[in-house]
PDB file of C-alpha atoms in Angstrom:
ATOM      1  CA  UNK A  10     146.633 185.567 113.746  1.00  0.00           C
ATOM      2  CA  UNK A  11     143.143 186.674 114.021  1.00  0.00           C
ATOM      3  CA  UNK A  12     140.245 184.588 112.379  1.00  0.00           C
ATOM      4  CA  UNK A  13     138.665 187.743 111.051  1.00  0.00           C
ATOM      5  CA  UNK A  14     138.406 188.034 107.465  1.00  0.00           C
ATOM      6  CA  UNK A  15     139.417 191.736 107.792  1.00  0.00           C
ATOM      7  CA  UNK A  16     142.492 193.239 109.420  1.00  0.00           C
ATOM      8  CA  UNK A  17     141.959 194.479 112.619  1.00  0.00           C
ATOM      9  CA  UNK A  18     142.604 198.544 112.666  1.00  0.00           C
ATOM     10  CA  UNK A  19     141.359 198.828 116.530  1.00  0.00           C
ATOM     11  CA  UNK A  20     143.363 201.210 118.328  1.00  0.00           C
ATOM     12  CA  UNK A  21     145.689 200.124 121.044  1.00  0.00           C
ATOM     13  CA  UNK A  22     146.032 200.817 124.368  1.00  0.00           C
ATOM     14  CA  UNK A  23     147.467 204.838 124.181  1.00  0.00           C
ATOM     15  CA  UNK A  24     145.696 205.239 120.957  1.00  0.00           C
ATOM     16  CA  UNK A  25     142.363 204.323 123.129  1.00  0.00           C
ATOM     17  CA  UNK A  26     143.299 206.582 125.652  1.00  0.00           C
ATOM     18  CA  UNK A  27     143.783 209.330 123.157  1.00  0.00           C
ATOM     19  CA  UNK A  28     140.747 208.889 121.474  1.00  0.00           C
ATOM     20  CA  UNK A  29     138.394 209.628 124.812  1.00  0.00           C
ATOM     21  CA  UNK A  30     140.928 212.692 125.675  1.00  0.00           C
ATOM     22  CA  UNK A  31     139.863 213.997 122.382  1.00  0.00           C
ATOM     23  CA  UNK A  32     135.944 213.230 122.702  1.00  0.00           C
ATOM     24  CA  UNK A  33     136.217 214.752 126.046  1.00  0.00           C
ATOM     25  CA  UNK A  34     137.884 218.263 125.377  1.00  0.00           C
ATOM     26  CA  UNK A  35     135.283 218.249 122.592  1.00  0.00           C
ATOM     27  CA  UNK A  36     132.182 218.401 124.812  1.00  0.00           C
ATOM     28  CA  UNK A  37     133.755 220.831 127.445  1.00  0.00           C
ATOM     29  CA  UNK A  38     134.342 222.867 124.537  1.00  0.00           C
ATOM     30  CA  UNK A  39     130.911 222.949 122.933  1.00  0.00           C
ATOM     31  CA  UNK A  40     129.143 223.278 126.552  1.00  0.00           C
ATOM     32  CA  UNK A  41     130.888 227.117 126.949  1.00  0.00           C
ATOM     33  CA  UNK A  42     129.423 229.721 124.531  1.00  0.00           C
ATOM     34  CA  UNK A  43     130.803 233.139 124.687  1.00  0.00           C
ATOM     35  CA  UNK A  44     128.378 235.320 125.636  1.00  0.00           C
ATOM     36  CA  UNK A  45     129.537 239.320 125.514  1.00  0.00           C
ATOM     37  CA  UNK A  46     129.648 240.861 129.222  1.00  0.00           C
ATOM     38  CA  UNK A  47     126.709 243.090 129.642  1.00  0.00           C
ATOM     39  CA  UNK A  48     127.078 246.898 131.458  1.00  0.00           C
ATOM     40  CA  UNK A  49     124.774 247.439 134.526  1.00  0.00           C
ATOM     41  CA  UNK A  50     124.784 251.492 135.379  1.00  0.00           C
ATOM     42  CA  UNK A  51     121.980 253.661 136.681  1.00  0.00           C
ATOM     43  CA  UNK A  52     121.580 257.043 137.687  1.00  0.00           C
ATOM     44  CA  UNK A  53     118.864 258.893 140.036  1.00  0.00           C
ATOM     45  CA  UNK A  54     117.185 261.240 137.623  1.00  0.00           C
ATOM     46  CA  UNK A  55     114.203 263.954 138.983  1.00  0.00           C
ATOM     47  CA  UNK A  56     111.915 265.898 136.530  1.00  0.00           C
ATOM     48  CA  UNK A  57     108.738 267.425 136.128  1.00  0.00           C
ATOM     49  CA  UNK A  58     105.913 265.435 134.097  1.00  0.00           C
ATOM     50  CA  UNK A  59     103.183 266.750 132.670  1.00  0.00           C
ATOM     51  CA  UNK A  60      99.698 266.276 133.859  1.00  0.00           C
ATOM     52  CA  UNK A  61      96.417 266.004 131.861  1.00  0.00           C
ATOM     53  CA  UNK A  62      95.841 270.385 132.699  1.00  0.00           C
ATOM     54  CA  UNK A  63      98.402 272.231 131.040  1.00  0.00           C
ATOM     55  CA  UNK A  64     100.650 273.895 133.126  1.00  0.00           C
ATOM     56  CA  UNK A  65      99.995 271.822 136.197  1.00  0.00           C
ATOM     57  CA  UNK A  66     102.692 269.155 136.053  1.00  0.00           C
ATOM     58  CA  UNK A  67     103.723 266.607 138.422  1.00  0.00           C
ATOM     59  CA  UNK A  68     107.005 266.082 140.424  1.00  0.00           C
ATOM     60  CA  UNK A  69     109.015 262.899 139.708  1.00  0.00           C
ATOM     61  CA  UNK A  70     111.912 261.031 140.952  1.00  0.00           C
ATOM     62  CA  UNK A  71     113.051 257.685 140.091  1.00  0.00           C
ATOM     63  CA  UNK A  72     116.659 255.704 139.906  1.00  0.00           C
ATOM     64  CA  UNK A  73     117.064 254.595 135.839  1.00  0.00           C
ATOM     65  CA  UNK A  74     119.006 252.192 135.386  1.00  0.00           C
ATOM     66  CA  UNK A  75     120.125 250.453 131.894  1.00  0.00           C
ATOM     67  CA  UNK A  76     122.130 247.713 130.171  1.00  0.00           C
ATOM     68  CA  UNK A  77     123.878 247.196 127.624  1.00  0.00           C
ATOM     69  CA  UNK A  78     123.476 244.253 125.033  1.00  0.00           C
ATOM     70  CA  UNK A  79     126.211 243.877 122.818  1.00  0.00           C
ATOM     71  CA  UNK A  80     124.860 241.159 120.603  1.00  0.00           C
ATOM     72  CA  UNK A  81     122.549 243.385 119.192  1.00  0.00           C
ATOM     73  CA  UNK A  82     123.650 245.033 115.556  1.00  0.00           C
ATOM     74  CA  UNK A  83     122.068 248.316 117.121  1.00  0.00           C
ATOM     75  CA  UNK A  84     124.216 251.180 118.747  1.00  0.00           C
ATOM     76  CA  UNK A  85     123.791 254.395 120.470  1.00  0.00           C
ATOM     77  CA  UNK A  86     126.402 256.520 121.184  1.00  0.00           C
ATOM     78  CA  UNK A  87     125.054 258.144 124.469  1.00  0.00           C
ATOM     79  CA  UNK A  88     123.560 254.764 125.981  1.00  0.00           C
ATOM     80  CA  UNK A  89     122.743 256.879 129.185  1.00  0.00           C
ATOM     81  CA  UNK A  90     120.795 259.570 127.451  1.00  0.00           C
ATOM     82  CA  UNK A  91     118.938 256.941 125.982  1.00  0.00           C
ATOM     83  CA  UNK A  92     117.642 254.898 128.942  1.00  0.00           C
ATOM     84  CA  UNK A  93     116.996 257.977 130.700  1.00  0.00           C
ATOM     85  CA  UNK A  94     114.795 259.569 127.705  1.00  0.00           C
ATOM     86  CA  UNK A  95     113.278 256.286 127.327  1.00  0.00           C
ATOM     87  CA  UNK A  96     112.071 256.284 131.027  1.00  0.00           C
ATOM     88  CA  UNK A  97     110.947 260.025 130.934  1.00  0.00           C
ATOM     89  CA  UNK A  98     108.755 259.026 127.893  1.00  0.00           C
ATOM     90  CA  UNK A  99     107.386 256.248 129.087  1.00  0.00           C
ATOM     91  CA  UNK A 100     106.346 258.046 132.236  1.00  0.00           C
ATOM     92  CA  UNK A 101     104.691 260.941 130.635  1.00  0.00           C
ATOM     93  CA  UNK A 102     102.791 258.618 128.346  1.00  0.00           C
ATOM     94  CA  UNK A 103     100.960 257.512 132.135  1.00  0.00           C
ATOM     95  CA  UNK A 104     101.041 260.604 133.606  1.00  0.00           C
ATOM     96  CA  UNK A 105      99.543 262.911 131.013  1.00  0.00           C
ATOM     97  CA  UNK A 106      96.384 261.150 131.257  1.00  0.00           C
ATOM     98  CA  UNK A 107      95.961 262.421 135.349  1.00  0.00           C
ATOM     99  CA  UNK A 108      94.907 264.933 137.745  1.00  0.00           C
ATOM    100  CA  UNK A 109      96.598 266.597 140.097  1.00  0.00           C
ATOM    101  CA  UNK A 110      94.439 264.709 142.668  1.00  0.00           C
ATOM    102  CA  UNK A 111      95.384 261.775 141.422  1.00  0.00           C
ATOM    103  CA  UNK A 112      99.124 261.315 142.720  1.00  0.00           C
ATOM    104  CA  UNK A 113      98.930 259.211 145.386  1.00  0.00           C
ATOM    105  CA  UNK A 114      97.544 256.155 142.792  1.00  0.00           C
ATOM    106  CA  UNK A 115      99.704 257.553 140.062  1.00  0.00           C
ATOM    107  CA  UNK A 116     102.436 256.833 142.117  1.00  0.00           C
ATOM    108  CA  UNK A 117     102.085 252.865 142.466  1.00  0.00           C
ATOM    109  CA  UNK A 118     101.113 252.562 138.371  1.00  0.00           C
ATOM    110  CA  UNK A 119     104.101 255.118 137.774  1.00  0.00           C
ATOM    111  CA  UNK A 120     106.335 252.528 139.295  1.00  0.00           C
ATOM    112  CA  UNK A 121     104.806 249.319 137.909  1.00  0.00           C
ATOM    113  CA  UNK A 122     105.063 250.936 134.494  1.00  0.00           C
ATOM    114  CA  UNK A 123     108.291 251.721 134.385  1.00  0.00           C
ATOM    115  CA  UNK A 124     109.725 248.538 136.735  1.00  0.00           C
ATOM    116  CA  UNK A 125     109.530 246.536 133.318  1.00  0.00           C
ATOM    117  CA  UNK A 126     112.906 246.537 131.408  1.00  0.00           C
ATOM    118  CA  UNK A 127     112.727 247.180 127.709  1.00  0.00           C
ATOM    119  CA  UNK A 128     114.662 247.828 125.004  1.00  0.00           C
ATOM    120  CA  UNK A 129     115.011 251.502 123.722  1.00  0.00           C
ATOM    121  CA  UNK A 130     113.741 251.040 120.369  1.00  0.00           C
ATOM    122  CA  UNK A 131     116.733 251.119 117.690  1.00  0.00           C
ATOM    123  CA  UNK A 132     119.720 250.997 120.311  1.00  0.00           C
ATOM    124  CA  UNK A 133     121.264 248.081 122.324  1.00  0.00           C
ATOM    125  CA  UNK A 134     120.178 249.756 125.337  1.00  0.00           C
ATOM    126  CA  UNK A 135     117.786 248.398 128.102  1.00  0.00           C
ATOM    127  CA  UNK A 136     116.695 250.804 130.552  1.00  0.00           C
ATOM    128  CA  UNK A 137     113.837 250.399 133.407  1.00  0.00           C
ATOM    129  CA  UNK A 138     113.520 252.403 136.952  1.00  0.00           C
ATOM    130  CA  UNK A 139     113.012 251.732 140.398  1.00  0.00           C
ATOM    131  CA  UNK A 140     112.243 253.785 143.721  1.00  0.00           C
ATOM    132  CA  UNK A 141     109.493 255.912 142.177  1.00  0.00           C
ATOM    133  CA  UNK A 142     108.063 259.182 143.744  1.00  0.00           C
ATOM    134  CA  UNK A 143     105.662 261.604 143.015  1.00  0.00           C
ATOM    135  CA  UNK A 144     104.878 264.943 144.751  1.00  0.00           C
ATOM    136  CA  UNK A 145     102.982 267.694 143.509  1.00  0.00           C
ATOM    137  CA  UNK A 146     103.162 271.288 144.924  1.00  0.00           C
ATOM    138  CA  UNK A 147     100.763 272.405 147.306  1.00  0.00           C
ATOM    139  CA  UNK A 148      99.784 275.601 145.213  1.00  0.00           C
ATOM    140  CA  UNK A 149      99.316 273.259 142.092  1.00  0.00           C
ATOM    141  CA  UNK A 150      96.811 270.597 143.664  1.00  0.00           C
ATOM    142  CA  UNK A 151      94.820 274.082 145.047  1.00  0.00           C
ATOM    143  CA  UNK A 152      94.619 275.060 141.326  1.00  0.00           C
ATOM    144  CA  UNK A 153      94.121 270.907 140.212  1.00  0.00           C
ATOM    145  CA  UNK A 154      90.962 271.473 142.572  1.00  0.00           C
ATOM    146  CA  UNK A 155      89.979 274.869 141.159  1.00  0.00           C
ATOM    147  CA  UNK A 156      89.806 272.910 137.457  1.00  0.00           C
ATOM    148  CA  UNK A 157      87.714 270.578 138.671  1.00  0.00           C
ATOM    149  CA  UNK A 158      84.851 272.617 140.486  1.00  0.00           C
ATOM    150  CA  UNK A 159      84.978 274.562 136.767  1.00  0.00           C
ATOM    151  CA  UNK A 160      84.465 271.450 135.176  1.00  0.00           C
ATOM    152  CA  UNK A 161      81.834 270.066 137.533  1.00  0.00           C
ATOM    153  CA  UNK A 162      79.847 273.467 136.907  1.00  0.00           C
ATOM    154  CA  UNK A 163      80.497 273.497 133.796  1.00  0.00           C
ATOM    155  CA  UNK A 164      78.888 270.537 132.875  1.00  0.00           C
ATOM    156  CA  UNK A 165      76.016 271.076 134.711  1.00  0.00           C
ATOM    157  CA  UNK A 166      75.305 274.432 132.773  1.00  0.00           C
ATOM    158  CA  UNK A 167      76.127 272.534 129.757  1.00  0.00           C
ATOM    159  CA  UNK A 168      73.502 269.744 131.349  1.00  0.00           C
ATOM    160  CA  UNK A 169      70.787 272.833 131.912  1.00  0.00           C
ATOM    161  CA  UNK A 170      71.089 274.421 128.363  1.00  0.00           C
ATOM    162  CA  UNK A 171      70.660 271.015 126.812  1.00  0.00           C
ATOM    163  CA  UNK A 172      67.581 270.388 129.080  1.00  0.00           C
ATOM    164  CA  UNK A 173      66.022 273.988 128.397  1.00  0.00           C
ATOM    165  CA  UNK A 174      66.749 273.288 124.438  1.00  0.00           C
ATOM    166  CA  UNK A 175      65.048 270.336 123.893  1.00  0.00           C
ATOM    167  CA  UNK A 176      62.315 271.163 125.718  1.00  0.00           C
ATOM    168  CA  UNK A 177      61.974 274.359 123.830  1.00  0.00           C
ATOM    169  CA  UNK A 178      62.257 271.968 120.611  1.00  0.00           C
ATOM    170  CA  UNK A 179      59.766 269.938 121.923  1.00  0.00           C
ATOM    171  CA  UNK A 180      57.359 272.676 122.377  1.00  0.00           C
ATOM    172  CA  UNK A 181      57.898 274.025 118.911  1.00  0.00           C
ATOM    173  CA  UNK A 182      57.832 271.332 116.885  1.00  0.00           C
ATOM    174  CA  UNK A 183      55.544 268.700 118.783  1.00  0.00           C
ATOM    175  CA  UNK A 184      53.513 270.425 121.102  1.00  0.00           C
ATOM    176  CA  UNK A 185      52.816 274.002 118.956  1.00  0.00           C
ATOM    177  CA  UNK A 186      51.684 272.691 115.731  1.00  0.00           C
ATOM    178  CA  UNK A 187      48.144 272.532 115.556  1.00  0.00           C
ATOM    179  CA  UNK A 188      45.611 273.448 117.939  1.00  0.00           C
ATOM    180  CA  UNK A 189      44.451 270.168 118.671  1.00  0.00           C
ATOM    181  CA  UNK A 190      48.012 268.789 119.686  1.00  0.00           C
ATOM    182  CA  UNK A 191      48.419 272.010 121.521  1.00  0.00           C
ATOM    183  CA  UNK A 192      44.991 271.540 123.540  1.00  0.00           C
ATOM    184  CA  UNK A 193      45.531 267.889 124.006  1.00  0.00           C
ATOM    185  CA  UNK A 194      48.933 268.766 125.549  1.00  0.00           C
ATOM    186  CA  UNK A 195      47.526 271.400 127.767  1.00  0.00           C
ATOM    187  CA  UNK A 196      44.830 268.984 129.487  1.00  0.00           C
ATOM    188  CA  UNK A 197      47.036 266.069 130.084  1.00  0.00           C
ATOM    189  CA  UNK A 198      49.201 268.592 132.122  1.00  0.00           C
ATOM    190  CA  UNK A 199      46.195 269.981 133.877  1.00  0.00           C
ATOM    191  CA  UNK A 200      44.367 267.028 135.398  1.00  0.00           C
ATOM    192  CA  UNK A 201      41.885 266.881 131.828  1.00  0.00           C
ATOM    193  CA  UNK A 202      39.678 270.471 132.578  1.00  0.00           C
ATOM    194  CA  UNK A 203      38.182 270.260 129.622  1.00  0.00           C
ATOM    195  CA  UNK A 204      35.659 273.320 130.319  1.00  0.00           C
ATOM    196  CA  UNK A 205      38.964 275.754 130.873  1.00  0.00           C
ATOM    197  CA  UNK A 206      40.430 274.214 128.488  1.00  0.00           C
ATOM    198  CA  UNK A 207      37.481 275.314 125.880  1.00  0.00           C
ATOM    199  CA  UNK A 208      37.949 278.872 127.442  1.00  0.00           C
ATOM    200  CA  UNK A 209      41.593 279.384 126.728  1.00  0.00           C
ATOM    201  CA  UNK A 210      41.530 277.674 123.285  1.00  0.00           C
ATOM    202  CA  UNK A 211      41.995 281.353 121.407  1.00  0.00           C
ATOM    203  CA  UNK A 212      45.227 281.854 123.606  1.00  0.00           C
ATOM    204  CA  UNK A 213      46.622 278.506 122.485  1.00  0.00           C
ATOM    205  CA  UNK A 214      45.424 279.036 118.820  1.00  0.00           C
ATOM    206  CA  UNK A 215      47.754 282.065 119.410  1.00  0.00           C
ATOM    207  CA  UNK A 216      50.318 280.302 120.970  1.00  0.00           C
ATOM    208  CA  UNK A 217      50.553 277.866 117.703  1.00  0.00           C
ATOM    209  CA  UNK A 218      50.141 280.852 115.494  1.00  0.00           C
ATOM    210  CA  UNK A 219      53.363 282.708 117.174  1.00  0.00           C
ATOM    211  CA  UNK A 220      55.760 279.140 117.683  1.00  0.00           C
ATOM    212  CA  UNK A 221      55.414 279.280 113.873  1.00  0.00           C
ATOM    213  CA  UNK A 222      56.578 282.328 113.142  1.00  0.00           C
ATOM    214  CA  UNK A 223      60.329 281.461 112.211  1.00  0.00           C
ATOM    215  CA  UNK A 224      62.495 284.408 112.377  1.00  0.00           C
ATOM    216  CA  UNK A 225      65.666 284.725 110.136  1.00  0.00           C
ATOM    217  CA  UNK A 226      67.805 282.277 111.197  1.00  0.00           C
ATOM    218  CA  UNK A 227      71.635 281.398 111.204  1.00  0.00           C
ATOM    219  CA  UNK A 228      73.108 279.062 108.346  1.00  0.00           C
ATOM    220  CA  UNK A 229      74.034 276.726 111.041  1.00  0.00           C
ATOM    221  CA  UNK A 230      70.803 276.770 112.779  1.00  0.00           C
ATOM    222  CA  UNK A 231      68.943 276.218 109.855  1.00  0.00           C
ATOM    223  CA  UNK A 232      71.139 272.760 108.770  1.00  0.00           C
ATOM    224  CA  UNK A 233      70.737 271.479 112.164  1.00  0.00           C
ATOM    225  CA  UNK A 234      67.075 272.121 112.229  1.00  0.00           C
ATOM    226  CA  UNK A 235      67.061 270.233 108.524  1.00  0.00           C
ATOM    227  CA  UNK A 236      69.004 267.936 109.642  1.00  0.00           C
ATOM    228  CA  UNK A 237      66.645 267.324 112.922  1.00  0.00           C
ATOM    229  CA  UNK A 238      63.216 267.599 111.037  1.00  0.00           C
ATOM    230  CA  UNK A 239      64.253 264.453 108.271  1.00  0.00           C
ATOM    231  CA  UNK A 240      65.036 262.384 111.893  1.00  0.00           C
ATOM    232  CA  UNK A 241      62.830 263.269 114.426  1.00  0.00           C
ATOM    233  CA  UNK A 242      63.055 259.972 116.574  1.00  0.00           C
ATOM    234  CA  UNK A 243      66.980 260.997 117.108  1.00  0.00           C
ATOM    235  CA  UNK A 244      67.863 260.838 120.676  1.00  0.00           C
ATOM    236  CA  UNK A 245      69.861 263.632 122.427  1.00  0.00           C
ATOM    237  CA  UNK A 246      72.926 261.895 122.075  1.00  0.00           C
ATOM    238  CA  UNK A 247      72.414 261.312 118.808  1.00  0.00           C
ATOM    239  CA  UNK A 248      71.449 264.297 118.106  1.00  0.00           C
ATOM    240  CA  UNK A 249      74.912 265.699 119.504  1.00  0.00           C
ATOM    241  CA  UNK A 250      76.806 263.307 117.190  1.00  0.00           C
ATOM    242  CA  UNK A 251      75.062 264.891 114.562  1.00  0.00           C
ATOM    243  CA  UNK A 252      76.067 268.031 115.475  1.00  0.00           C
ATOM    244  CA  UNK A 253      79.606 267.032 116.016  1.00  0.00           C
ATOM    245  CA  UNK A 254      79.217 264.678 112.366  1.00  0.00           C
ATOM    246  CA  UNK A 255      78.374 268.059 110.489  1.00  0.00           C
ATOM    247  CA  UNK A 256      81.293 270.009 112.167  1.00  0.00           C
ATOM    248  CA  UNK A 257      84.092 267.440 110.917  1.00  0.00           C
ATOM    249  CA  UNK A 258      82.325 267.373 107.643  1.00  0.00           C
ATOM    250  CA  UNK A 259      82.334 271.539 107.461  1.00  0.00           C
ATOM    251  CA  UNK A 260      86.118 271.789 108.779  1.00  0.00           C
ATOM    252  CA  UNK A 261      87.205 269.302 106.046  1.00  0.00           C
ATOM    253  CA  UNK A 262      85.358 271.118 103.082  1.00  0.00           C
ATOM    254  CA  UNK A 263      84.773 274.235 104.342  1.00  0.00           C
ATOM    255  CA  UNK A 264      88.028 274.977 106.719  1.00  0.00           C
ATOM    256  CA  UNK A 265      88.751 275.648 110.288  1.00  0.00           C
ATOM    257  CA  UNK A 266      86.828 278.667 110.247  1.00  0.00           C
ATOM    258  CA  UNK A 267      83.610 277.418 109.052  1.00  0.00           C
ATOM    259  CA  UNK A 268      83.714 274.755 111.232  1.00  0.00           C
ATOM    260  CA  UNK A 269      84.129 277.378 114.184  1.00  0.00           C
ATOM    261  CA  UNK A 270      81.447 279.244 113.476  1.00  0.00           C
ATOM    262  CA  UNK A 271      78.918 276.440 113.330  1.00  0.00           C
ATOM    263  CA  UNK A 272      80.153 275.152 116.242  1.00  0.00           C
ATOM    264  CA  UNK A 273      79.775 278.278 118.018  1.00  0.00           C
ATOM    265  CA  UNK A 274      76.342 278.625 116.846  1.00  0.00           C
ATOM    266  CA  UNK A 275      74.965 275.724 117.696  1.00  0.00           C
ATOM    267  CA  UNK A 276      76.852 275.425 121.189  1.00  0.00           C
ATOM    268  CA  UNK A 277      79.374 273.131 120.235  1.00  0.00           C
ATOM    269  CA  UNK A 278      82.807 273.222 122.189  1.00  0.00           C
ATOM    270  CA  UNK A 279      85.233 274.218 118.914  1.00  0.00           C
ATOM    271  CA  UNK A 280      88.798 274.601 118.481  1.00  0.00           C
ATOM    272  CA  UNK A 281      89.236 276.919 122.005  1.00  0.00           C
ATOM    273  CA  UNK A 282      87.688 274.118 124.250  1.00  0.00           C
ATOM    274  CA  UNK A 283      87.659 270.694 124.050  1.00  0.00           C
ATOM    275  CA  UNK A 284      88.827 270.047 120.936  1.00  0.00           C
ATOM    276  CA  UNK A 285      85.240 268.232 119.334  1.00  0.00           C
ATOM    277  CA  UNK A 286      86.235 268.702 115.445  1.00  0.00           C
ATOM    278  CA  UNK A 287      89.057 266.022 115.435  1.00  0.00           C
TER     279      UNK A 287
END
């Protein structure tokens, strides 16, 4: 008999044995999860995508290929349709951004965009693409280059009217005022003759007398000019955000019309062009 003051319950030999069996099947068991077998598929897909000149698109090819993840509570009944809208919208958010004459570039950030597998938002589908290519047509990139020398000229236009107005509001309204100012001016830009100078001081007294005459003037005109006269130390940037400021503030009171019209008038870009009144 054992000495211990409580029986002794330990298991015996088979009982031992059984016990470890049991403890062993346990952890094989708990170190296998079931994990759902995911669907690999892809499919070589070729469309064209737009570029940032409408009606001059790009040509693309890529492979898509998705997955499937089942333990997602998300479904989509045409997984393929999915992955391969997915990839077509990803694309265009890239390529409607660039020229023509951009392709070659476009290409490499094309396919480092889209290399990156992600989820289609709201389905258990994961698409990405490989093998990349972009072409454009020949007759396109002629026309790609055709925009561009437009835009290059242009802006310089745009560049030379902006020059010629401000220095035909600099005349007006700081040079043309008085006599004085206008004689001052006229010797600092003619080496200081003062004795010529003296002799052509009726024509610049005529001069100021006809830059202020103000003829009727356009609505438009005359709230820019307002506008321009309560800041005078406005740069000409600034002084093109105000003119941009007043168009979004006519459009939303005064409609799309109104805001067209004083665009037009004071040689804004408007609704036709580049779109300035958003």
């Amino acid at each position: 008999m054992s000495g211990r003051p409580w029986p002794d319950f330990r298991p015996g030999p088979l009982g031992a044995v059984g016990a470890w069996w049991r403890r062993r099947w346990v952890r094989r068991a708990e170190e296998f999860t079931f994990d759902p077998p995911s669907s690999s598929h892809q499919q070589a897909f070729e469309t064209p995508l737009p570029s940032v000149v409408y009606g001059l698109d790009f040509k693309a090819r890529f492979t898509v290929h998705w997955r499937l993840d089942l333990t997602t509570g998300a479904r989509h009944n045409v997984p393929r349709s999915a992955a391969i809208n997915d990839i077509v919208r990803r694309a265009r958010a890239v390529t409607e951004r660039a020229m023509l004459v951009h392709h070659a570039p476009l290409q490499h950030q094309l396919g480092d965009e889209l290399a990156a597998e992600r989820q289609v938002e709201g389905t258990h589908v994961w698409a990405r693409a490989e093998s990349v290519e972009i072409s454009v047509e020949e007759t396109d990139l002629d026309m790609a280059r055709k925009h561009i020398e437009l835009l290059q000229t242009t802006t310089v236009r745009q560049a030379e009217r902006d020059a010629e107005r401000a220095e035909i509001r600099y005349l007006r309204d700081e040079v043309l005022t008085d006599l004085s100012t206008a004689t001052i001016w006229w010797l600092h830009r003619n080496g200081y003759q003062v004795e010529q100078a003296i002799g052509l001081s009726q024509q610049l007294a005529e001069l100021v007398r006809i830059a202020s005459l103000r003829r009727d003037q356009h609505w438009a005109e005359t709230l820019v000019t307002s506008f321009e006269s309560a800041l005078p130390r406005l740069s000409d940037g600034h002084r093109t955000d105000l003119r941009l400021h007043l168009a979004k503030a006519l459009g939303i009171y005064g409609g799309a019309s109104v805001a067209t019209e004083f665009a037009e008038q004071v040689g804004l870009p408007h609704q036709n062009g580049a779109k300035p009144l958003n």
